[in-house]
Amino acid sequence: MKYMSRKSLIKNSTLFKRYYQLYFLLLPALVYIIIFHYIPMYGVQIAFKDFSPSRGIWDSRWVGMKNFLKFWRYPMFWDILRNTLTISIYQLAAGFPVPILLAIMINEVQSRAYKKTVQMITYAPHFISMVVLCGMITLFLNKQTGMINNIVAFTGGQRLDYMTSPNWFKTIYVFSGVWQNAGWGTIIYLAALSGVDPELIEAAKIDGASRLQKIWYIDIPAILPVIIILLIMQSGQIMSVGFEKILLLQNPVNMTSSDVIATYVYRNGLLQAQYSFASAIGLFNNIINLILLITVNTITSRLSQMSLW
């Protein structure tokens, strides 16, 4: 046993000497994670305290699970939780397959000029500012002057005020996100597809495989590990609906459909300065995400022998 650990230690030391440049490239990311992700975990304890800025974290009064119970007993707790889960699952179901399909279609294009043009057009929305994007959505969906309502009215339909309709909020939020990020999401899949052995594709053509058969038996198996890893990672973020876009599209009329945990934390933590209460909600949110990540990782590991760990 001692011999084996000594042997592995020597092997690791040799690898470090050979690839030390790559390890140094990892150093900035490692420092960033330690400073901005691990050190701040010290402050998580305020979720269990009645935090007072004048007393500091350590000297604030300990209240145990009081902040968590306050959130769980909030009359709108189940509505907020339902909105968060509904938007996240809707976003995962509608948005996850689109980059995969788009990457496969782009990969099948023979013309390099046309392929680059399509990639540029689909990548561009990712770089639009969230404020600008929400402004575009508001202008396009305006009841009187919006392009969508003008098209509906031209075809004989009735104008609708989409932005004040709770029934439309989730669809607007999800599909605007799909449009913005679909092209950017194809990058990793295109990289995986570029690694497919050309000889394998030629052999399939010689055997008489159709284009759909080539996609099904060669392309999809090639990107399947990437699909599974990204699915696991996105499943671990189901409770983490970003509040910026929701806050910009939110109004008093659609609150029943748009109020999520992130916006509730924003109102209580920043606007009302209830730091301990907001920290407790954030910790609850992260624990649920962790449980989902472990669960999905375990299921995929047993079904496909592929997982994060």
mmCIF file of C-alpha atoms in Angstrom, residues 7-249:
data_model
loop_
_atom_site.group_PDB
_atom_site.id
_atom_site.type_symbol
_atom_site.label_atom_id
_atom_site.label_comp_id
_atom_site.label_asym_id
_atom_site.label_seq_id
_atom_site.Cartn_x
_atom_site.Cartn_y
_atom_site.Cartn_z
ATOM 1 C CA LYS A 7 4.528 5.411 -6.777
ATOM 2 C CA SER A 8 1.424 7.548 -7.466
ATOM 3 C CA LEU A 9 3.052 10.510 -5.679
ATOM 4 C CA ILE A 10 6.103 10.253 -7.921
ATOM 5 C CA LYS A 11 3.853 9.949 -10.969
ATOM 6 C CA ASN A 12 1.849 13.072 -9.993
ATOM 7 C CA SER A 13 5.059 14.981 -9.347
ATOM 8 C CA THR A 14 6.368 14.024 -12.793
ATOM 9 C CA LEU A 15 3.105 15.109 -14.428
ATOM 10 C CA PHE A 16 3.233 18.451 -12.613
ATOM 11 C CA LYS A 17 6.803 19.097 -13.792
ATOM 12 C CA ARG A 18 5.894 18.176 -17.366
ATOM 13 C CA TYR A 19 2.690 20.247 -17.556
ATOM 14 C CA TYR A 20 3.423 22.984 -15.007
ATOM 15 C CA GLN A 21 2.400 25.692 -17.522
ATOM 16 C CA LEU A 22 -1.134 24.274 -17.654
ATOM 17 C CA TYR A 23 -1.347 24.168 -13.860
ATOM 18 C CA PHE A 24 -0.302 27.818 -13.683
ATOM 19 C CA LEU A 25 -3.056 28.671 -16.154
ATOM 20 C CA LEU A 26 -5.521 27.176 -13.663
ATOM 21 C CA LEU A 27 -4.180 29.350 -10.841
ATOM 22 C CA PRO A 28 -6.218 32.556 -11.575
ATOM 23 C CA ALA A 29 -9.472 30.561 -11.749
ATOM 24 C CA LEU A 30 -8.571 28.754 -8.516
ATOM 25 C CA VAL A 31 -7.807 32.045 -6.739
ATOM 26 C CA TYR A 32 -11.086 33.524 -8.020
ATOM 27 C CA ILE A 33 -13.118 30.565 -6.727
ATOM 28 C CA ILE A 34 -11.425 30.657 -3.305
ATOM 29 C CA ILE A 35 -11.836 34.432 -2.847
ATOM 30 C CA PHE A 36 -15.351 34.882 -4.226
ATOM 31 C CA HIS A 37 -16.974 31.494 -3.551
ATOM 32 C CA TYR A 38 -15.349 29.777 -0.561
ATOM 33 C CA ILE A 39 -14.294 32.651 1.718
ATOM 34 C CA PRO A 40 -17.791 34.293 1.577
ATOM 35 C CA MET A 41 -19.261 31.009 2.884
ATOM 36 C CA TYR A 42 -18.211 32.295 6.316
ATOM 37 C CA GLY A 43 -21.130 34.737 6.067
ATOM 38 C CA VAL A 44 -23.722 31.980 5.581
ATOM 39 C CA GLN A 45 -24.121 31.866 9.362
ATOM 40 C CA ILE A 46 -26.160 35.100 9.278
ATOM 41 C CA ALA A 47 -29.030 32.962 7.958
ATOM 42 C CA PHE A 48 -29.228 31.545 11.489
ATOM 43 C CA LYS A 49 -28.791 34.908 13.229
ATOM 44 C CA ASP A 50 -30.576 38.234 13.662
ATOM 45 C CA PHE A 51 -27.835 40.057 11.805
ATOM 46 C CA SER A 52 -27.029 43.615 12.809
ATOM 47 C CA PRO A 53 -24.377 45.546 10.819
ATOM 48 C CA SER A 54 -23.318 47.393 13.972
ATOM 49 C CA ARG A 55 -22.630 44.117 15.829
ATOM 50 C CA GLY A 56 -21.104 42.254 12.911
ATOM 51 C CA ILE A 57 -21.570 38.645 11.881
ATOM 52 C CA TRP A 58 -19.947 37.007 14.876
ATOM 53 C CA ASP A 59 -21.655 39.067 17.610
ATOM 54 C CA SER A 60 -25.172 39.085 16.125
ATOM 55 C CA ARG A 61 -27.826 37.224 18.110
ATOM 56 C CA TRP A 62 -28.335 33.557 17.249
ATOM 57 C CA VAL A 63 -31.961 32.727 16.315
ATOM 58 C CA GLY A 64 -31.625 29.216 14.870
ATOM 59 C CA MET A 65 -34.260 28.281 12.253
ATOM 60 C CA LYS A 66 -36.429 31.368 12.819
ATOM 61 C CA ASN A 67 -35.664 32.933 9.418
ATOM 62 C CA PHE A 68 -36.376 29.684 7.567
ATOM 63 C CA LEU A 69 -39.671 29.188 9.389
ATOM 64 C CA LYS A 70 -40.639 32.775 8.599
ATOM 65 C CA PHE A 71 -40.199 32.054 4.888
ATOM 66 C CA TRP A 72 -42.002 28.709 4.991
ATOM 67 C CA ARG A 73 -44.951 30.290 6.818
ATOM 68 C CA TYR A 74 -45.194 33.196 4.374
ATOM 69 C CA PRO A 75 -48.705 33.071 2.808
ATOM 70 C CA MET A 76 -47.312 33.317 -0.736
ATOM 71 C CA PHE A 77 -44.550 30.726 -0.179
ATOM 72 C CA TRP A 78 -46.119 28.010 -2.334
ATOM 73 C CA ASP A 79 -46.988 30.473 -5.113
ATOM 74 C CA ILE A 80 -43.413 31.765 -5.239
ATOM 75 C CA LEU A 81 -42.001 28.224 -5.157
ATOM 76 C CA ARG A 82 -44.398 27.092 -7.885
ATOM 77 C CA ASN A 83 -43.491 30.045 -10.116
ATOM 78 C CA THR A 84 -39.775 29.347 -9.646
ATOM 79 C CA LEU A 85 -40.091 25.658 -10.473
ATOM 80 C CA THR A 86 -42.501 26.211 -13.364
ATOM 81 C CA ILE A 87 -40.303 28.791 -15.088
ATOM 82 C CA SER A 88 -37.126 26.737 -14.554
ATOM 83 C CA ILE A 89 -38.579 23.433 -15.769
ATOM 84 C CA TYR A 90 -40.300 25.177 -18.686
ATOM 85 C CA GLN A 91 -36.997 26.828 -19.595
ATOM 86 C CA LEU A 92 -35.108 23.524 -19.366
ATOM 87 C CA ALA A 93 -37.695 21.622 -21.439
ATOM 88 C CA ALA A 94 -37.985 24.295 -24.148
ATOM 89 C CA GLY A 95 -34.425 25.574 -24.235
ATOM 90 C CA PHE A 96 -32.204 22.537 -23.675
ATOM 91 C CA PRO A 97 -32.942 20.640 -26.947
ATOM 92 C CA VAL A 98 -32.735 23.711 -29.214
ATOM 93 C CA PRO A 99 -28.910 24.164 -29.179
ATOM 94 C CA ILE A 100 -28.501 20.426 -29.842
ATOM 95 C CA LEU A 101 -30.782 20.514 -32.890
ATOM 96 C CA LEU A 102 -29.238 23.769 -34.110
ATOM 97 C CA ALA A 103 -25.698 22.373 -33.771
ATOM 98 C CA ILE A 104 -26.620 19.229 -35.736
ATOM 99 C CA MET A 105 -28.239 21.312 -38.505
ATOM 100 C CA ILE A 106 -25.271 23.703 -38.721
ATOM 101 C CA ASN A 107 -22.908 20.714 -38.818
ATOM 102 C CA GLU A 108 -24.804 19.310 -41.823
ATOM 103 C CA VAL A 109 -24.385 22.514 -43.862
ATOM 104 C CA GLN A 110 -21.779 22.037 -46.610
ATOM 105 C CA SER A 111 -21.180 25.678 -47.524
ATOM 106 C CA ARG A 112 -18.647 27.212 -45.115
ATOM 107 C CA ALA A 113 -19.751 30.775 -45.931
ATOM 108 C CA TYR A 114 -23.400 29.969 -45.235
ATOM 109 C CA LYS A 115 -22.446 28.093 -42.053
ATOM 110 C CA LYS A 116 -20.444 31.059 -40.724
ATOM 111 C CA THR A 117 -23.293 33.445 -41.563
ATOM 112 C CA VAL A 118 -25.818 31.306 -39.679
ATOM 113 C CA GLN A 119 -23.470 31.001 -36.706
ATOM 114 C CA MET A 120 -22.901 34.774 -36.565
ATOM 115 C CA ILE A 121 -26.644 35.512 -36.735
ATOM 116 C CA THR A 122 -27.520 32.966 -34.035
ATOM 117 C CA TYR A 123 -24.620 33.964 -31.743
ATOM 118 C CA ALA A 124 -25.317 37.716 -31.900
ATOM 119 C CA PRO A 125 -28.388 37.843 -29.576
ATOM 120 C CA HIS A 126 -26.302 36.427 -26.711
ATOM 121 C CA PHE A 127 -24.341 39.685 -26.540
ATOM 122 C CA ILE A 128 -27.418 41.903 -26.260
ATOM 123 C CA SER A 129 -27.670 43.598 -22.876
ATOM 124 C CA MET A 130 -30.470 42.267 -20.670
ATOM 125 C CA VAL A 131 -31.889 45.787 -20.312
ATOM 126 C CA VAL A 132 -31.899 46.229 -24.102
ATOM 127 C CA LEU A 133 -33.466 42.790 -24.606
ATOM 128 C CA CYS A 134 -36.294 43.537 -22.171
ATOM 129 C CA GLY A 135 -36.815 46.916 -23.865
ATOM 130 C CA MET A 136 -37.105 45.123 -27.224
ATOM 131 C CA ILE A 137 -39.625 42.653 -25.782
ATOM 132 C CA THR A 138 -41.707 45.504 -24.366
ATOM 133 C CA LEU A 139 -41.676 47.383 -27.688
ATOM 134 C CA PHE A 140 -42.490 44.306 -29.798
ATOM 135 C CA LEU A 141 -45.383 43.295 -27.515
ATOM 136 C CA ASN A 142 -46.868 46.751 -26.994
ATOM 137 C CA LYS A 143 -50.641 46.543 -27.362
ATOM 138 C CA GLN A 144 -51.034 49.595 -29.608
ATOM 139 C CA THR A 145 -47.782 49.887 -31.565
ATOM 140 C CA GLY A 146 -46.003 46.577 -31.074
ATOM 141 C CA MET A 147 -44.950 44.558 -34.118
ATOM 142 C CA ILE A 148 -46.553 41.336 -32.819
ATOM 143 C CA ASN A 149 -49.912 43.000 -32.200
ATOM 144 C CA ASN A 150 -49.745 44.739 -35.575
ATOM 145 C CA ILE A 151 -49.307 41.354 -37.277
ATOM 146 C CA VAL A 152 -52.147 39.868 -35.207
ATOM 147 C CA ALA A 153 -54.441 42.795 -36.064
ATOM 148 C CA PHE A 154 -53.491 42.592 -39.753
ATOM 149 C CA THR A 155 -54.518 38.921 -39.860
ATOM 150 C CA GLY A 156 -57.855 39.719 -38.204
ATOM 151 C CA GLY A 157 -56.930 38.810 -34.636
ATOM 152 C CA GLN A 158 -57.497 40.788 -31.449
ATOM 153 C CA ARG A 159 -54.783 42.916 -29.885
ATOM 154 C CA LEU A 160 -53.599 41.687 -26.481
ATOM 155 C CA ASP A 161 -51.619 43.361 -23.717
ATOM 156 C CA TYR A 162 -49.119 40.519 -23.323
ATOM 157 C CA MET A 163 -46.946 42.250 -20.732
ATOM 158 C CA THR A 164 -49.782 42.603 -18.223
ATOM 159 C CA SER A 165 -51.110 39.071 -18.727
ATOM 160 C CA PRO A 166 -49.971 36.533 -16.085
ATOM 161 C CA ASN A 167 -50.815 33.709 -18.512
ATOM 162 C CA TRP A 168 -48.289 34.958 -21.087
ATOM 163 C CA PHE A 169 -45.414 35.926 -18.782
ATOM 164 C CA LYS A 170 -43.707 32.518 -18.518
ATOM 165 C CA THR A 171 -43.876 31.890 -22.267
ATOM 166 C CA ILE A 172 -42.461 35.346 -23.043
ATOM 167 C CA TYR A 173 -39.667 34.860 -20.504
ATOM 168 C CA VAL A 174 -38.708 31.359 -21.679
ATOM 169 C CA PHE A 175 -38.826 31.787 -25.456
ATOM 170 C CA SER A 176 -37.064 35.148 -25.434
ATOM 171 C CA GLY A 177 -34.298 33.358 -23.515
ATOM 172 C CA VAL A 178 -34.267 30.507 -26.040
ATOM 173 C CA TRP A 179 -33.888 33.031 -28.878
ATOM 174 C CA GLN A 180 -31.096 34.859 -27.071
ATOM 175 C CA ASN A 181 -29.001 31.863 -25.999
ATOM 176 C CA ALA A 182 -29.693 29.070 -28.513
ATOM 177 C CA GLY A 183 -26.849 30.031 -30.848
ATOM 178 C CA TRP A 184 -24.355 30.490 -28.030
ATOM 179 C CA GLY A 185 -25.292 27.091 -26.610
ATOM 180 C CA THR A 186 -24.354 25.357 -29.870
ATOM 181 C CA ILE A 187 -20.642 26.144 -29.501
ATOM 182 C CA ILE A 188 -19.794 23.209 -27.237
ATOM 183 C CA TYR A 189 -21.877 20.777 -29.309
ATOM 184 C CA LEU A 190 -20.223 21.909 -32.551
ATOM 185 C CA ALA A 191 -16.843 21.412 -30.880
ATOM 186 C CA ALA A 192 -17.842 17.849 -29.964
ATOM 187 C CA LEU A 193 -19.132 17.167 -33.483
ATOM 188 C CA SER A 194 -15.883 18.432 -35.001
ATOM 189 C CA GLY A 195 -14.110 15.604 -33.177
ATOM 190 C CA VAL A 196 -16.016 12.877 -35.042
ATOM 191 C CA ASP A 197 -13.653 10.714 -37.105
ATOM 192 C CA PRO A 198 -14.159 11.567 -40.835
ATOM 193 C CA GLU A 199 -13.304 7.965 -41.738
ATOM 194 C CA LEU A 200 -16.278 6.807 -39.685
ATOM 195 C CA ILE A 201 -18.575 9.124 -41.666
ATOM 196 C CA GLU A 202 -17.092 7.931 -44.977
ATOM 197 C CA ALA A 203 -17.585 4.308 -43.946
ATOM 198 C CA ALA A 204 -21.239 5.024 -43.129
ATOM 199 C CA LYS A 205 -21.751 6.630 -46.554
ATOM 200 C CA ILE A 206 -20.159 3.652 -48.293
ATOM 201 C CA ASP A 207 -22.476 1.313 -46.374
ATOM 202 C CA GLY A 208 -25.439 3.299 -47.703
ATOM 203 C CA ALA A 209 -26.407 5.141 -44.510
ATOM 204 C CA SER A 210 -28.784 8.040 -45.041
ATOM 205 C CA ARG A 211 -28.196 11.473 -43.527
ATOM 206 C CA LEU A 212 -30.669 10.792 -40.712
ATOM 207 C CA GLN A 213 -29.004 7.459 -39.962
ATOM 208 C CA LYS A 214 -25.610 9.165 -39.874
ATOM 209 C CA ILE A 215 -26.962 11.712 -37.391
ATOM 210 C CA TRP A 216 -28.642 9.060 -35.236
ATOM 211 C CA TYR A 217 -25.810 6.519 -35.130
ATOM 212 C CA ILE A 218 -22.721 8.754 -35.333
ATOM 213 C CA ASP A 219 -23.411 12.400 -34.443
ATOM 214 C CA ILE A 220 -25.733 11.936 -31.471
ATOM 215 C CA PRO A 221 -23.549 9.259 -29.757
ATOM 216 C CA ALA A 222 -20.572 11.613 -30.261
ATOM 217 C CA ILE A 223 -22.236 14.472 -28.352
ATOM 218 C CA LEU A 224 -24.176 12.312 -25.869
ATOM 219 C CA PRO A 225 -21.595 12.642 -23.038
ATOM 220 C CA VAL A 226 -21.687 16.441 -23.451
ATOM 221 C CA ILE A 227 -25.505 16.406 -23.450
ATOM 222 C CA ILE A 228 -25.607 14.399 -20.224
ATOM 223 C CA ILE A 229 -23.041 16.574 -18.417
ATOM 224 C CA LEU A 230 -24.816 19.810 -19.401
ATOM 225 C CA LEU A 231 -28.198 18.335 -18.445
ATOM 226 C CA ILE A 232 -26.870 17.446 -14.992
ATOM 227 C CA MET A 233 -25.406 20.925 -14.517
ATOM 228 C CA GLN A 234 -28.579 22.689 -15.659
ATOM 229 C CA SER A 235 -30.720 20.429 -13.461
ATOM 230 C CA GLY A 236 -28.631 21.607 -10.519
ATOM 231 C CA GLN A 237 -29.674 25.201 -11.278
ATOM 232 C CA ILE A 238 -33.428 24.646 -11.506
ATOM 233 C CA MET A 239 -34.109 26.847 -8.471
ATOM 234 C CA SER A 240 -31.727 29.578 -9.645
ATOM 235 C CA VAL A 241 -33.923 31.729 -11.855
ATOM 236 C CA GLY A 242 -32.030 34.982 -12.452
ATOM 237 C CA PHE A 243 -33.922 37.990 -11.121
ATOM 238 C CA GLU A 244 -32.614 40.625 -13.561
ATOM 239 C CA LYS A 245 -34.778 39.713 -16.533
ATOM 240 C CA ILE A 246 -37.819 38.898 -14.399
ATOM 241 C CA LEU A 247 -37.463 42.171 -12.518
ATOM 242 C CA LEU A 248 -37.288 44.144 -15.769
ATOM 243 C CA LEU A 249 -40.386 42.411 -17.213
#
